[in-house]
PDB file of C-alpha atoms and ligand atoms in Angstrom:
ATOM      1  CA  UNK A 699     -10.563 -76.616 -34.622  1.00  0.00           C
ATOM      2  CA  UNK A 700      -8.113 -79.106 -33.963  1.00  0.00           C
ATOM      3  CA  UNK A 701      -4.356 -78.768 -35.475  1.00  0.00           C
ATOM      4  CA  UNK A 702      -4.817 -81.206 -38.541  1.00  0.00           C
ATOM      5  CA  UNK A 703      -1.273 -82.746 -37.760  1.00  0.00           C
ATOM      6  CA  UNK A 704      -0.511 -85.596 -34.782  1.00  0.00           C
ATOM      7  CA  UNK A 705       2.193 -85.343 -31.590  1.00  0.00           C
ATOM      8  CA  UNK A 706       4.603 -87.730 -33.493  1.00  0.00           C
ATOM      9  CA  UNK A 707       6.792 -90.122 -30.774  1.00  0.00           C
ATOM     10  CA  UNK A 708      10.096 -88.735 -29.830  1.00  0.00           C
ATOM     11  CA  UNK A 709      12.540 -92.126 -29.808  1.00  0.00           C
ATOM     12  CA  UNK A 710      16.051 -92.494 -28.295  1.00  0.00           C
ATOM     13  CA  UNK A 711      18.043 -94.811 -31.042  1.00  0.00           C
ATOM     14  CA  UNK A 712      21.018 -96.224 -30.045  1.00  0.00           C
ATOM     15  CA  UNK A 713      22.620 -97.138 -33.444  1.00  0.00           C
ATOM     16  CA  UNK A 714      22.613 -93.880 -34.775  1.00  0.00           C
ATOM     17  CA  UNK A 715      25.885 -92.606 -32.720  1.00  0.00           C
ATOM     18  CA  UNK A 716      28.573 -95.112 -33.611  1.00  0.00           C
ATOM     19  CA  UNK A 717      30.659 -93.535 -30.929  1.00  0.00           C
ATOM     20  CA  UNK A 718      29.410 -92.098 -26.798  1.00  0.00           C
ATOM     21  CA  UNK A 719      26.256 -89.908 -27.232  1.00  0.00           C
ATOM     22  CA  UNK A 720      22.556 -90.025 -27.748  1.00  0.00           C
ATOM     23  CA  UNK A 721      20.351 -89.565 -30.691  1.00  0.00           C
ATOM     24  CA  UNK A 722      16.719 -88.944 -30.230  1.00  0.00           C
ATOM     25  CA  UNK A 723      14.513 -89.383 -33.470  1.00  0.00           C
ATOM     26  CA  UNK A 724      11.770 -87.171 -33.851  1.00  0.00           C
ATOM     27  CA  UNK A 725       9.300 -89.029 -35.792  1.00  0.00           C
ATOM     28  CA  UNK A 726       7.375 -86.747 -38.367  1.00  0.00           C
ATOM     29  CA  UNK A 727       7.535 -89.977 -40.881  1.00  0.00           C
ATOM     30  CA  UNK A 728       4.410 -91.011 -39.039  1.00  0.00           C
ATOM     31  CA  UNK A 729       2.288 -87.805 -39.696  1.00  0.00           C
ATOM     32  CA  UNK A 730      -0.774 -89.130 -41.351  1.00  0.00           C
ATOM     33  CA  UNK A 731       0.290 -87.759 -44.352  1.00  0.00           C
ATOM     34  CA  UNK A 732       3.738 -89.102 -44.110  1.00  0.00           C
ATOM     35  CA  UNK A 733       5.782 -86.121 -43.472  1.00  0.00           C
ATOM     36  CA  UNK A 734       6.202 -83.042 -41.294  1.00  0.00           C
ATOM     37  CA  UNK A 735       4.769 -80.926 -44.151  1.00  0.00           C
ATOM     38  CA  UNK A 736       1.343 -81.363 -42.534  1.00  0.00           C
ATOM     39  CA  UNK A 737       2.146 -78.953 -39.759  1.00  0.00           C
ATOM     40  CA  UNK A 738       2.617 -76.218 -41.668  1.00  0.00           C
ATOM     41  CA  UNK A 739       0.810 -76.720 -44.663  1.00  0.00           C
ATOM     42  CA  UNK A 740      -2.066 -78.011 -42.442  1.00  0.00           C
ATOM     43  CA  UNK A 741      -1.796 -74.928 -40.135  1.00  0.00           C
ATOM     44  CA  UNK A 742      -2.203 -72.633 -43.204  1.00  0.00           C
ATOM     45  CA  UNK A 743      -5.310 -74.869 -44.536  1.00  0.00           C
ATOM     46  CA  UNK A 744      -6.975 -74.827 -41.314  1.00  0.00           C
ATOM     47  CA  UNK A 745      -6.733 -71.081 -40.800  1.00  0.00           C
ATOM     48  CA  UNK A 746      -7.544 -70.392 -44.314  1.00  0.00           C
ATOM     49  CA  UNK A 747     -11.166 -72.833 -43.779  1.00  0.00           C
ATOM     50  CA  UNK A 748     -11.548 -70.512 -40.631  1.00  0.00           C
ATOM     51  CA  UNK A 749     -11.234 -67.297 -42.577  1.00  0.00           C
ATOM     52  CA  UNK A 750     -14.158 -68.277 -44.755  1.00  0.00           C
ATOM     53  CA  UNK A 751     -11.759 -69.393 -47.742  1.00  0.00           C
ATOM     54  CA  UNK A 752     -13.395 -71.703 -50.408  1.00  0.00           C
ATOM     55  CA  UNK A 753     -10.506 -73.229 -52.145  1.00  0.00           C
ATOM     56  CA  UNK A 754      -6.655 -74.336 -51.673  1.00  0.00           C
ATOM     57  CA  UNK A 755      -4.190 -74.494 -54.421  1.00  0.00           C
ATOM     58  CA  UNK A 756      -0.720 -75.484 -54.072  1.00  0.00           C
ATOM     59  CA  UNK A 757       2.434 -76.117 -56.433  1.00  0.00           C
ATOM     60  CA  UNK A 758       4.071 -79.499 -55.322  1.00  0.00           C
ATOM     61  CA  UNK A 759       4.955 -82.790 -57.009  1.00  0.00           C
ATOM     62  CA  UNK A 760       5.530 -84.288 -53.366  1.00  0.00           C
ATOM     63  CA  UNK A 761       4.752 -83.941 -49.525  1.00  0.00           C
ATOM     64  CA  UNK A 762       3.297 -80.450 -49.334  1.00  0.00           C
ATOM     65  CA  UNK A 763       0.809 -81.311 -51.784  1.00  0.00           C
ATOM     66  CA  UNK A 764      -0.022 -84.705 -50.460  1.00  0.00           C
ATOM     67  CA  UNK A 765      -0.115 -82.350 -46.906  1.00  0.00           C
ATOM     68  CA  UNK A 766      -2.652 -80.063 -48.663  1.00  0.00           C
ATOM     69  CA  UNK A 767      -4.449 -83.186 -49.595  1.00  0.00           C
ATOM     70  CA  UNK A 768      -5.120 -84.548 -46.681  1.00  0.00           C
ATOM     71  CA  UNK A 769      -5.981 -81.237 -45.344  1.00  0.00           C
ATOM     72  CA  UNK A 770      -8.511 -80.490 -47.872  1.00  0.00           C
ATOM     73  CA  UNK A 771     -10.099 -84.112 -47.327  1.00  0.00           C
ATOM     74  CA  UNK A 772     -10.077 -83.013 -43.348  1.00  0.00           C
ATOM     75  CA  UNK A 773     -11.569 -79.527 -44.054  1.00  0.00           C
ATOM     76  CA  UNK A 774     -14.400 -80.463 -47.094  1.00  0.00           C
ATOM     77  CA  UNK A 775     -12.239 -77.933 -48.925  1.00  0.00           C
ATOM     78  CA  UNK A 776     -11.397 -78.463 -52.698  1.00  0.00           C
ATOM     79  CA  UNK A 777      -7.504 -78.586 -53.220  1.00  0.00           C
ATOM     80  CA  UNK A 778      -5.835 -78.375 -56.718  1.00  0.00           C
ATOM     81  CA  UNK A 779      -2.177 -79.414 -56.992  1.00  0.00           C
ATOM     82  CA  UNK A 780       0.109 -78.144 -59.300  1.00  0.00           C
ATOM     83  CA  UNK A 781       2.669 -80.694 -60.259  1.00  0.00           C
ATOM     84  CA  UNK A 782       5.198 -80.161 -63.127  1.00  0.00           C
ATOM     85  CA  UNK A 783       5.298 -83.081 -66.200  1.00  0.00           C
ATOM     86  CA  UNK A 784       8.177 -84.901 -64.503  1.00  0.00           C
ATOM     87  CA  UNK A 785       5.727 -85.687 -61.175  1.00  0.00           C
ATOM     88  CA  UNK A 786       5.437 -89.672 -61.070  1.00  0.00           C
ATOM     89  CA  UNK A 787       2.175 -91.883 -61.653  1.00  0.00           C
ATOM     90  CA  UNK A 788       2.757 -92.746 -57.851  1.00  0.00           C
ATOM     91  CA  UNK A 789       2.739 -89.275 -56.855  1.00  0.00           C
ATOM     92  CA  UNK A 790      -0.275 -88.379 -58.329  1.00  0.00           C
ATOM     93  CA  UNK A 791      -2.306 -91.484 -57.387  1.00  0.00           C
ATOM     94  CA  UNK A 792      -1.723 -90.550 -53.983  1.00  0.00           C
ATOM     95  CA  UNK A 793      -3.256 -87.116 -54.424  1.00  0.00           C
ATOM     96  CA  UNK A 794      -5.772 -88.241 -56.742  1.00  0.00           C
ATOM     97  CA  UNK A 795      -6.849 -90.858 -54.023  1.00  0.00           C
ATOM     98  CA  UNK A 796      -7.263 -87.701 -51.398  1.00  0.00           C
ATOM     99  CA  UNK A 797      -9.499 -86.561 -53.717  1.00  0.00           C
ATOM    100  CA  UNK A 798      -7.140 -83.751 -55.272  1.00  0.00           C
ATOM    101  CA  UNK A 799      -7.418 -82.390 -58.345  1.00  0.00           C
ATOM    102  CA  UNK A 800      -4.120 -82.559 -60.107  1.00  0.00           C
ATOM    103  CA  UNK A 801      -3.062 -80.087 -62.755  1.00  0.00           C
ATOM    104  CA  UNK A 802       0.105 -80.808 -64.544  1.00  0.00           C
ATOM    105  CA  UNK A 803       1.628 -77.669 -65.658  1.00  0.00           C
ATOM    106  CA  UNK A 804       5.579 -76.977 -67.057  1.00  0.00           C
ATOM    107  CA  UNK A 805       8.218 -79.181 -66.825  1.00  0.00           C
ATOM    108  CA  UNK A 806       9.645 -77.661 -63.519  1.00  0.00           C
ATOM    109  CA  UNK A 807       8.734 -76.523 -59.828  1.00  0.00           C
ATOM    110  CA  UNK A 808       9.199 -72.953 -61.045  1.00  0.00           C
ATOM    111  CA  UNK A 809       6.625 -73.427 -63.796  1.00  0.00           C
ATOM    112  CA  UNK A 810       4.220 -75.266 -61.786  1.00  0.00           C
ATOM    113  CA  UNK A 811       4.522 -72.498 -58.845  1.00  0.00           C
ATOM    114  CA  UNK A 812       4.333 -69.581 -60.876  1.00  0.00           C
ATOM    115  CA  UNK A 813       0.923 -71.133 -62.441  1.00  0.00           C
ATOM    116  CA  UNK A 814      -0.523 -71.958 -59.119  1.00  0.00           C
ATOM    117  CA  UNK A 815       0.322 -68.363 -57.659  1.00  0.00           C
ATOM    118  CA  UNK A 816      -0.967 -66.361 -60.517  1.00  0.00           C
ATOM    119  CA  UNK A 817      -4.031 -68.437 -61.006  1.00  0.00           C
ATOM    120  CA  UNK A 818      -4.930 -67.770 -56.932  1.00  0.00           C
ATOM    121  CA  UNK A 819      -4.028 -63.917 -57.548  1.00  0.00           C
ATOM    122  CA  UNK A 820      -6.988 -64.217 -60.232  1.00  0.00           C
ATOM    123  CA  UNK A 821      -9.239 -66.105 -57.817  1.00  0.00           C
ATOM    124  CA  UNK A 822     -10.465 -66.604 -54.438  1.00  0.00           C
ATOM    125  CA  UNK A 823      -7.803 -69.840 -53.528  1.00  0.00           C
ATOM    126  CA  UNK A 824      -5.363 -70.059 -50.875  1.00  0.00           C
ATOM    127  CA  UNK A 825      -2.046 -70.647 -52.514  1.00  0.00           C
ATOM    128  CA  UNK A 826       0.136 -72.528 -50.592  1.00  0.00           C
ATOM    129  CA  UNK A 827       3.919 -72.254 -51.370  1.00  0.00           C
ATOM    130  CA  UNK A 828       5.935 -75.618 -49.950  1.00  0.00           C
ATOM    131  CA  UNK A 829       8.585 -73.793 -48.143  1.00  0.00           C
ATOM    132  CA  UNK A 830       8.834 -70.155 -48.501  1.00  0.00           C
ATOM    133  CA  UNK A 831       6.224 -68.512 -46.194  1.00  0.00           C
ATOM    134  CA  UNK A 832       6.628 -67.235 -42.685  1.00  0.00           C
ATOM    135  CA  UNK A 833       3.158 -69.101 -42.008  1.00  0.00           C
ATOM    136  CA  UNK A 834       4.530 -72.025 -42.881  1.00  0.00           C
ATOM    137  CA  UNK A 835       7.622 -72.206 -40.968  1.00  0.00           C
ATOM    138  CA  UNK A 836       5.559 -71.101 -37.793  1.00  0.00           C
ATOM    139  CA  UNK A 837       3.542 -74.172 -38.428  1.00  0.00           C
ATOM    140  CA  UNK A 838       6.563 -76.016 -38.432  1.00  0.00           C
ATOM    141  CA  UNK A 839       7.656 -74.517 -35.257  1.00  0.00           C
ATOM    142  CA  UNK A 840       5.055 -77.135 -33.180  1.00  0.00           C
ATOM    143  CA  UNK A 841       7.995 -79.981 -33.759  1.00  0.00           C
ATOM    144  CA  UNK A 842      10.114 -78.325 -31.424  1.00  0.00           C
ATOM    145  CA  UNK A 843       7.384 -77.237 -29.312  1.00  0.00           C
ATOM    146  CA  UNK A 844       6.660 -80.735 -28.615  1.00  0.00           C
ATOM    147  CA  UNK A 845      10.234 -81.748 -28.183  1.00  0.00           C
ATOM    148  CA  UNK A 846      10.304 -79.207 -25.113  1.00  0.00           C
ATOM    149  CA  UNK A 847       7.540 -80.733 -23.478  1.00  0.00           C
ATOM    150  CA  UNK A 848       9.361 -84.214 -23.173  1.00  0.00           C
ATOM    151  CA  UNK A 849      11.933 -82.473 -21.077  1.00  0.00           C
ATOM    152  CA  UNK A 850      14.872 -84.073 -22.986  1.00  0.00           C
ATOM    153  CA  UNK A 851      18.017 -82.474 -23.253  1.00  0.00           C
ATOM    154  CA  UNK A 852      19.834 -81.616 -26.903  1.00  0.00           C
ATOM    155  CA  UNK A 853      22.424 -79.660 -28.032  1.00  0.00           C
ATOM    156  CA  UNK A 854      22.195 -79.699 -31.705  1.00  0.00           C
ATOM    157  CA  UNK A 855      19.722 -80.741 -34.458  1.00  0.00           C
ATOM    158  CA  UNK A 856      20.132 -82.194 -37.449  1.00  0.00           C
ATOM    159  CA  UNK A 857      17.810 -81.824 -40.204  1.00  0.00           C
ATOM    160  CA  UNK A 858      17.333 -82.305 -43.886  1.00  0.00           C
ATOM    161  CA  UNK A 859      17.375 -78.755 -46.100  1.00  0.00           C
ATOM    162  CA  UNK A 860      15.360 -78.452 -49.680  1.00  0.00           C
ATOM    163  CA  UNK A 861      14.272 -74.803 -49.936  1.00  0.00           C
ATOM    164  CA  UNK A 862      14.675 -74.769 -46.144  1.00  0.00           C
ATOM    165  CA  UNK A 863      11.159 -74.246 -45.112  1.00  0.00           C
ATOM    166  CA  UNK A 864      11.901 -77.345 -42.269  1.00  0.00           C
ATOM    167  CA  UNK A 865      14.951 -75.913 -41.228  1.00  0.00           C
ATOM    168  CA  UNK A 866      13.581 -71.878 -40.471  1.00  0.00           C
ATOM    169  CA  UNK A 867      10.514 -73.613 -38.724  1.00  0.00           C
ATOM    170  CA  UNK A 868      12.991 -75.231 -36.269  1.00  0.00           C
ATOM    171  CA  UNK A 869      14.895 -72.122 -35.983  1.00  0.00           C
ATOM    172  CA  UNK A 870      11.696 -70.542 -35.200  1.00  0.00           C
ATOM    173  CA  UNK A 871      11.011 -73.139 -32.712  1.00  0.00           C
ATOM    174  CA  UNK A 872      14.115 -72.810 -31.004  1.00  0.00           C
ATOM    175  CA  UNK A 873      13.974 -69.034 -30.812  1.00  0.00           C
ATOM    176  CA  UNK A 874      10.528 -69.296 -29.182  1.00  0.00           C
ATOM    177  CA  UNK A 875      12.369 -71.507 -26.248  1.00  0.00           C
ATOM    178  CA  UNK A 876      15.467 -68.897 -25.810  1.00  0.00           C
ATOM    179  CA  UNK A 877      17.387 -71.676 -27.745  1.00  0.00           C
ATOM    180  CA  UNK A 878      19.079 -69.657 -30.375  1.00  0.00           C
ATOM    181  CA  UNK A 879      22.672 -70.807 -29.310  1.00  0.00           C
ATOM    182  CA  UNK A 880      21.935 -74.254 -30.442  1.00  0.00           C
ATOM    183  CA  UNK A 881      23.741 -75.379 -33.712  1.00  0.00           C
ATOM    184  CA  UNK A 882      21.674 -76.933 -36.307  1.00  0.00           C
ATOM    185  CA  UNK A 883      23.423 -78.850 -39.008  1.00  0.00           C
ATOM    186  CA  UNK A 884      21.714 -78.722 -42.509  1.00  0.00           C
ATOM    187  CA  UNK A 885      21.903 -81.957 -44.843  1.00  0.00           C
ATOM    188  CA  UNK A 886      21.704 -81.927 -48.543  1.00  0.00           C
ATOM    189  CA  UNK A 887      22.602 -84.546 -50.905  1.00  0.00           C
ATOM    190  CA  UNK A 888      24.943 -83.832 -53.790  1.00  0.00           C
ATOM    191  CA  UNK A 889      22.928 -82.892 -56.515  1.00  0.00           C
ATOM    192  CA  UNK A 890      20.038 -80.837 -54.116  1.00  0.00           C
ATOM    193  CA  UNK A 891      22.774 -78.797 -52.500  1.00  0.00           C
ATOM    194  CA  UNK A 892      21.291 -75.318 -53.198  1.00  0.00           C
ATOM    195  CA  UNK A 893      22.164 -73.759 -49.326  1.00  0.00           C
ATOM    196  CA  UNK A 894      25.642 -75.508 -49.291  1.00  0.00           C
ATOM    197  CA  UNK A 895      26.695 -74.131 -52.705  1.00  0.00           C
ATOM    198  CA  UNK A 896      25.199 -70.918 -51.575  1.00  0.00           C
ATOM    199  CA  UNK A 897      27.438 -71.167 -48.414  1.00  0.00           C
ATOM    200  CA  UNK A 898      30.216 -71.438 -50.659  1.00  0.00           C
ATOM    201  CA  UNK A 899      30.004 -68.971 -53.166  1.00  0.00           C
ATOM    202  CA  UNK A 900      28.591 -66.433 -50.680  1.00  0.00           C
ATOM    203  CA  UNK A 901      25.074 -65.626 -52.130  1.00  0.00           C
ATOM    204  CA  UNK A 902      22.297 -67.326 -52.856  1.00  0.00           C
ATOM    205  CA  UNK A 903      22.655 -69.214 -56.260  1.00  0.00           C
ATOM    206  CA  UNK A 904      20.083 -71.061 -58.680  1.00  0.00           C
ATOM    207  CA  UNK A 905      20.978 -75.006 -59.188  1.00  0.00           C
ATOM    208  CA  UNK A 906      20.883 -75.316 -63.100  1.00  0.00           C
ATOM    209  CA  UNK A 907      19.156 -79.062 -62.440  1.00  0.00           C
ATOM    210  CA  UNK A 908      18.355 -81.415 -59.457  1.00  0.00           C
ATOM    211  CA  UNK A 909      20.646 -84.213 -59.847  1.00  0.00           C
ATOM    212  CA  UNK A 910      19.750 -86.395 -57.011  1.00  0.00           C
ATOM    213  CA  UNK A 911      17.365 -89.076 -56.502  1.00  0.00           C
ATOM    214  CA  UNK A 912      16.078 -87.260 -53.120  1.00  0.00           C
ATOM    215  CA  UNK A 913      13.687 -85.268 -55.305  1.00  0.00           C
ATOM    216  CA  UNK A 914      11.995 -83.577 -52.040  1.00  0.00           C
ATOM    217  CA  UNK A 915      15.498 -81.474 -51.589  1.00  0.00           C
ATOM    218  CA  UNK A 916      15.435 -80.438 -54.990  1.00  0.00           C
ATOM    219  CA  UNK A 917      14.880 -76.387 -54.498  1.00  0.00           C
ATOM    220  CA  UNK A 918      17.207 -75.179 -57.109  1.00  0.00           C
ATOM    221  CA  UNK A 919      17.156 -71.811 -54.942  1.00  0.00           C
ATOM    222  CA  UNK A 920      17.466 -71.702 -50.865  1.00  0.00           C
ATOM    223  CA  UNK A 921      14.952 -69.691 -49.290  1.00  0.00           C
ATOM    224  CA  UNK A 922      17.005 -66.265 -48.259  1.00  0.00           C
ATOM    225  CA  UNK A 923      16.331 -66.064 -44.157  1.00  0.00           C
ATOM    226  CA  UNK A 924      17.438 -69.512 -44.453  1.00  0.00           C
ATOM    227  CA  UNK A 925      20.708 -68.443 -46.434  1.00  0.00           C
ATOM    228  CA  UNK A 926      21.197 -65.779 -43.470  1.00  0.00           C
ATOM    229  CA  UNK A 927      20.945 -67.521 -40.503  1.00  0.00           C
ATOM    230  CA  UNK A 928      23.768 -70.005 -42.058  1.00  0.00           C
ATOM    231  CA  UNK A 929      25.713 -66.518 -42.704  1.00  0.00           C
ATOM    232  CA  UNK A 930      24.819 -66.062 -39.150  1.00  0.00           C
ATOM    233  CA  UNK A 931      25.924 -69.141 -38.372  1.00  0.00           C
ATOM    234  CA  UNK A 932      23.061 -70.709 -37.146  1.00  0.00           C
ATOM    235  CA  UNK A 933      23.520 -73.137 -38.983  1.00  0.00           C
ATOM    236  CA  UNK A 934      25.934 -75.419 -40.643  1.00  0.00           C
ATOM    237  CA  UNK A 935      25.380 -77.871 -43.582  1.00  0.00           C
ATOM    238  CA  UNK A 936      26.517 -81.224 -44.282  1.00  0.00           C
ATOM    239  CA  UNK A 937      26.369 -83.009 -47.740  1.00  0.00           C
ATOM    240  CA  UNK A 938      26.106 -87.063 -48.338  1.00  0.00           C
ATOM    241  CA  UNK A 939      25.522 -88.750 -51.511  1.00  0.00           C
ATOM    242  CA  UNK A 940      23.048 -90.725 -53.062  1.00  0.00           C
ATOM    243  CA  UNK A 941      23.967 -93.960 -51.851  1.00  0.00           C
ATOM    244  CA  UNK A 942      24.949 -93.216 -48.472  1.00  0.00           C
ATOM    245  CA  UNK A 943      21.092 -91.600 -48.620  1.00  0.00           C
ATOM    246  CA  UNK A 944      19.688 -94.533 -49.615  1.00  0.00           C
ATOM    247  CA  UNK A 945      21.922 -97.221 -47.736  1.00  0.00           C
ATOM    248  CA  UNK A 946      20.564 -95.311 -44.674  1.00  0.00           C
ATOM    249  CA  UNK A 947      16.799 -95.906 -45.999  1.00  0.00           C
ATOM    250  CA  UNK A 948      17.468 -99.840 -46.023  1.00  0.00           C
ATOM    251  CA  UNK A 949      18.607 -99.863 -42.662  1.00  0.00           C
ATOM    252  CA  UNK A 950      16.467 -97.681 -40.440  1.00  0.00           C
ATOM    253  CA  UNK A 951      13.840-100.020 -42.118  1.00  0.00           C
ATOM    254  CA  UNK A 952      15.816-102.732 -40.702  1.00  0.00           C
ATOM    255  CA  UNK A 953      16.545-101.333 -37.543  1.00  0.00           C
ATOM    256  CA  UNK A 954      13.096 -99.010 -37.083  1.00  0.00           C
ATOM    257  CA  UNK A 955      10.687-100.921 -39.517  1.00  0.00           C
ATOM    258  CA  UNK A 956       9.831 -96.989 -41.141  1.00  0.00           C
ATOM    259  CA  UNK A 957      10.165 -96.969 -44.903  1.00  0.00           C
ATOM    260  CA  UNK A 958      11.557 -93.269 -45.488  1.00  0.00           C
ATOM    261  CA  UNK A 959      12.382 -91.311 -48.908  1.00  0.00           C
ATOM    262  CA  UNK A 960      16.171 -90.581 -49.410  1.00  0.00           C
ATOM    263  CA  UNK A 961      15.824 -86.860 -48.581  1.00  0.00           C
ATOM    264  CA  UNK A 962      15.147 -88.125 -45.175  1.00  0.00           C
ATOM    265  CA  UNK A 963      17.712 -90.927 -45.553  1.00  0.00           C
ATOM    266  CA  UNK A 964      20.182 -88.188 -46.060  1.00  0.00           C
ATOM    267  CA  UNK A 965      19.784 -86.851 -42.569  1.00  0.00           C
ATOM    268  CA  UNK A 966      20.214 -90.972 -41.175  1.00  0.00           C
ATOM    269  CA  UNK A 967      23.310 -90.891 -43.430  1.00  0.00           C
ATOM    270  CA  UNK A 968      24.766 -87.866 -41.913  1.00  0.00           C
ATOM    271  CA  UNK A 969      24.582 -89.120 -38.548  1.00  0.00           C
ATOM    272  CA  UNK A 970      27.207 -91.437 -39.204  1.00  0.00           C
ATOM    273  CA  UNK A 971      29.269 -90.190 -42.571  1.00  0.00           C
ATOM    274  CA  UNK A 972      29.842 -87.360 -40.566  1.00  0.00           C
ATOM    275  CA  UNK A 973      30.044 -88.312 -36.920  1.00  0.00           C
ATOM    276  CA  UNK A 974      33.393 -86.415 -36.366  1.00  0.00           C
ATOM    277  CA  UNK A 975      31.743 -83.216 -36.890  1.00  0.00           C
ATOM    278  CA  UNK A 976      29.200 -84.223 -34.683  1.00  0.00           C
ATOM    279  CA  UNK A 977      31.532 -85.963 -31.736  1.00  0.00           C
ATOM    280  CA  UNK A 978      31.699 -82.770 -29.551  1.00  0.00           C
ATOM    281  CA  UNK A 979      27.350 -83.139 -28.902  1.00  0.00           C
ATOM    282  CA  UNK A 980      26.574 -84.888 -26.279  1.00  0.00           C
ATOM    283  CA  UNK A 981      22.867 -85.456 -27.570  1.00  0.00           C
ATOM    284  CA  UNK A 982      21.483 -84.746 -31.033  1.00  0.00           C
ATOM    285  CA  UNK A 983      18.098 -84.320 -32.175  1.00  0.00           C
ATOM    286  CA  UNK A 984      17.528 -85.631 -35.168  1.00  0.00           C
ATOM    287  CA  UNK A 985      14.261 -84.788 -37.421  1.00  0.00           C
ATOM    288  CA  UNK A 986      13.084 -88.184 -39.277  1.00  0.00           C
ATOM    289  CA  UNK A 987      11.066 -86.007 -41.815  1.00  0.00           C
ATOM    290  CA  UNK A 988       9.943 -88.990 -43.864  1.00  0.00           C
ATOM    291  CA  UNK A 989       7.857 -88.597 -47.123  1.00  0.00           C
ATOM    292  CA  UNK A 990       5.292 -90.743 -49.099  1.00  0.00           C
ATOM    293  CA  UNK A 991       7.510 -90.925 -52.176  1.00  0.00           C
ATOM    294  CA  UNK A 992       9.034 -93.981 -51.299  1.00  0.00           C
ATOM    295  CA  UNK A 993       7.977 -97.956 -51.674  1.00  0.00           C
ATOM    296  CA  UNK A 994      10.082-101.323 -51.803  1.00  0.00           C
ATOM    297  CA  UNK A 995       9.673-101.004 -55.573  1.00  0.00           C
ATOM    298  CA  UNK A 996      11.399 -97.471 -55.746  1.00  0.00           C
ATOM    299  CA  UNK A 997      13.741 -98.399 -52.990  1.00  0.00           C
ATOM    300  CA  UNK A 998      15.238-101.603 -55.056  1.00  0.00           C
ATOM    301  CA  UNK A 999      15.064 -99.314 -58.289  1.00  0.00           C
ATOM    302  CA  UNK A1000      17.248 -96.754 -56.509  1.00  0.00           C
ATOM    303  CA  UNK A1001      19.839 -99.853 -55.063  1.00  0.00           C
ATOM    304  CA  UNK A1002      20.067-100.976 -58.618  1.00  0.00           C
ATOM    305  CA  UNK A1003      20.443 -97.622 -60.477  1.00  0.00           C
ATOM    306  CA  UNK A1004      23.202 -96.832 -57.901  1.00  0.00           C
ATOM    307  CA  UNK A1005      25.054-100.162 -57.980  1.00  0.00           C
ATOM    308  CA  UNK A1006      25.289 -99.627 -61.823  1.00  0.00           C
ATOM    309  CA  UNK A1007      27.078 -96.403 -61.184  1.00  0.00           C
TER     310      UNK A1007
HETATM  311  C1  LIG B 157       9.728 -81.042 -47.919  1.00  0.00           C
HETATM  312  C2  LIG B 157      10.533 -82.193 -47.611  1.00  0.00           C
HETATM  313  C3  LIG B 157      11.750 -81.503 -47.282  1.00  0.00           C
HETATM  314  C4  LIG B 157      12.814 -80.635 -47.321  1.00  0.00           C
HETATM  315  O1  LIG B 157      12.052 -79.300 -46.743  1.00  0.00           O
HETATM  316  P1  LIG B 157      12.275 -78.060 -46.746  1.00  0.00           P
HETATM  317  O2  LIG B 157      11.226 -77.394 -46.143  1.00  0.00           O
HETATM  318  O3  LIG B 157      11.809 -77.616 -48.693  1.00  0.00           O
HETATM  319  O4  LIG B 157      13.637 -77.378 -46.488  1.00  0.00           O
HETATM  320  C5  LIG B 157      12.701 -82.744 -46.624  1.00  0.00           C
HETATM  321  N1  LIG B 157      12.320 -84.159 -46.472  1.00  0.00           N
HETATM  322  C6  LIG B 157      11.311 -84.381 -46.638  1.00  0.00           C
HETATM  323  C7  LIG B 157      10.625 -85.804 -46.789  1.00  0.00           C
HETATM  324  C8  LIG B 157      10.282 -83.437 -47.512  1.00  0.00           C
HETATM  325  O5  LIG B 157       9.046 -83.551 -47.696  1.00  0.00           O
END
């Protein structure tokens, strides 16, 4: 069976590095579901379909849910997406448009997640976790395989970090090509910074609340292997503000004509905001993770809210 994700373009960017050096953009925003999530989620759903699974259940108000809904449509498998009450109508509409069943449970992702995993254990539905599952990381790692096929040189990677699934996929991909010495910078927004806070406290922490608008980075807790990778110095953390992330979304739209979520804007912002930290590197691989939770209406709303602060 063919993969559900596509091979995304790799573009060299002129405007992302103010100083010398190169930046290559891996354009995951162009995945049919709008984000890299389709790599891992699509792989799990496809493997499940091949093994005879009859349905899929995923807790997510965001891009993991959309990736699962897209996969279900492609594989002709019913998909239930369990979303917390805070999920926007826009997000629910996208899920419904792919034919997914949307079930609203609980006030937080954790409650939706507990319900979904419990439901799966009592039925024959396949449970897909949005970031904490080795099968998912293996799926995400295909992103690095594709970059290697292009035979470009890069000496560091810049990626967004939510729960750490993308990060772990990248680390796995690098290790598969004997590139584990290449440093990875994990970017978070303040208010959705469970990795940065864990590094500061030298233990995994649970955030009280997510206060950043970059909701796709809004995991209260980092996946344990992602924290271990940071302790082993394979990963360094960077943070940007919501305003910097949203400004980067606008500039990226102007320069590349692609609209991405603030979660992805955070990565694009970090290339400029933290250029001093990145100066030692000749060639940065930037993971443009994308995201479907954005529109011109939302972008203006965020801008208004941030300028009123
Ligand atoms: C899920 C997601 C992230 C964060 O990925 P994790 O695997 O949770 O670290 C970042 N950006 C976008 C657009 C996402 O959908």
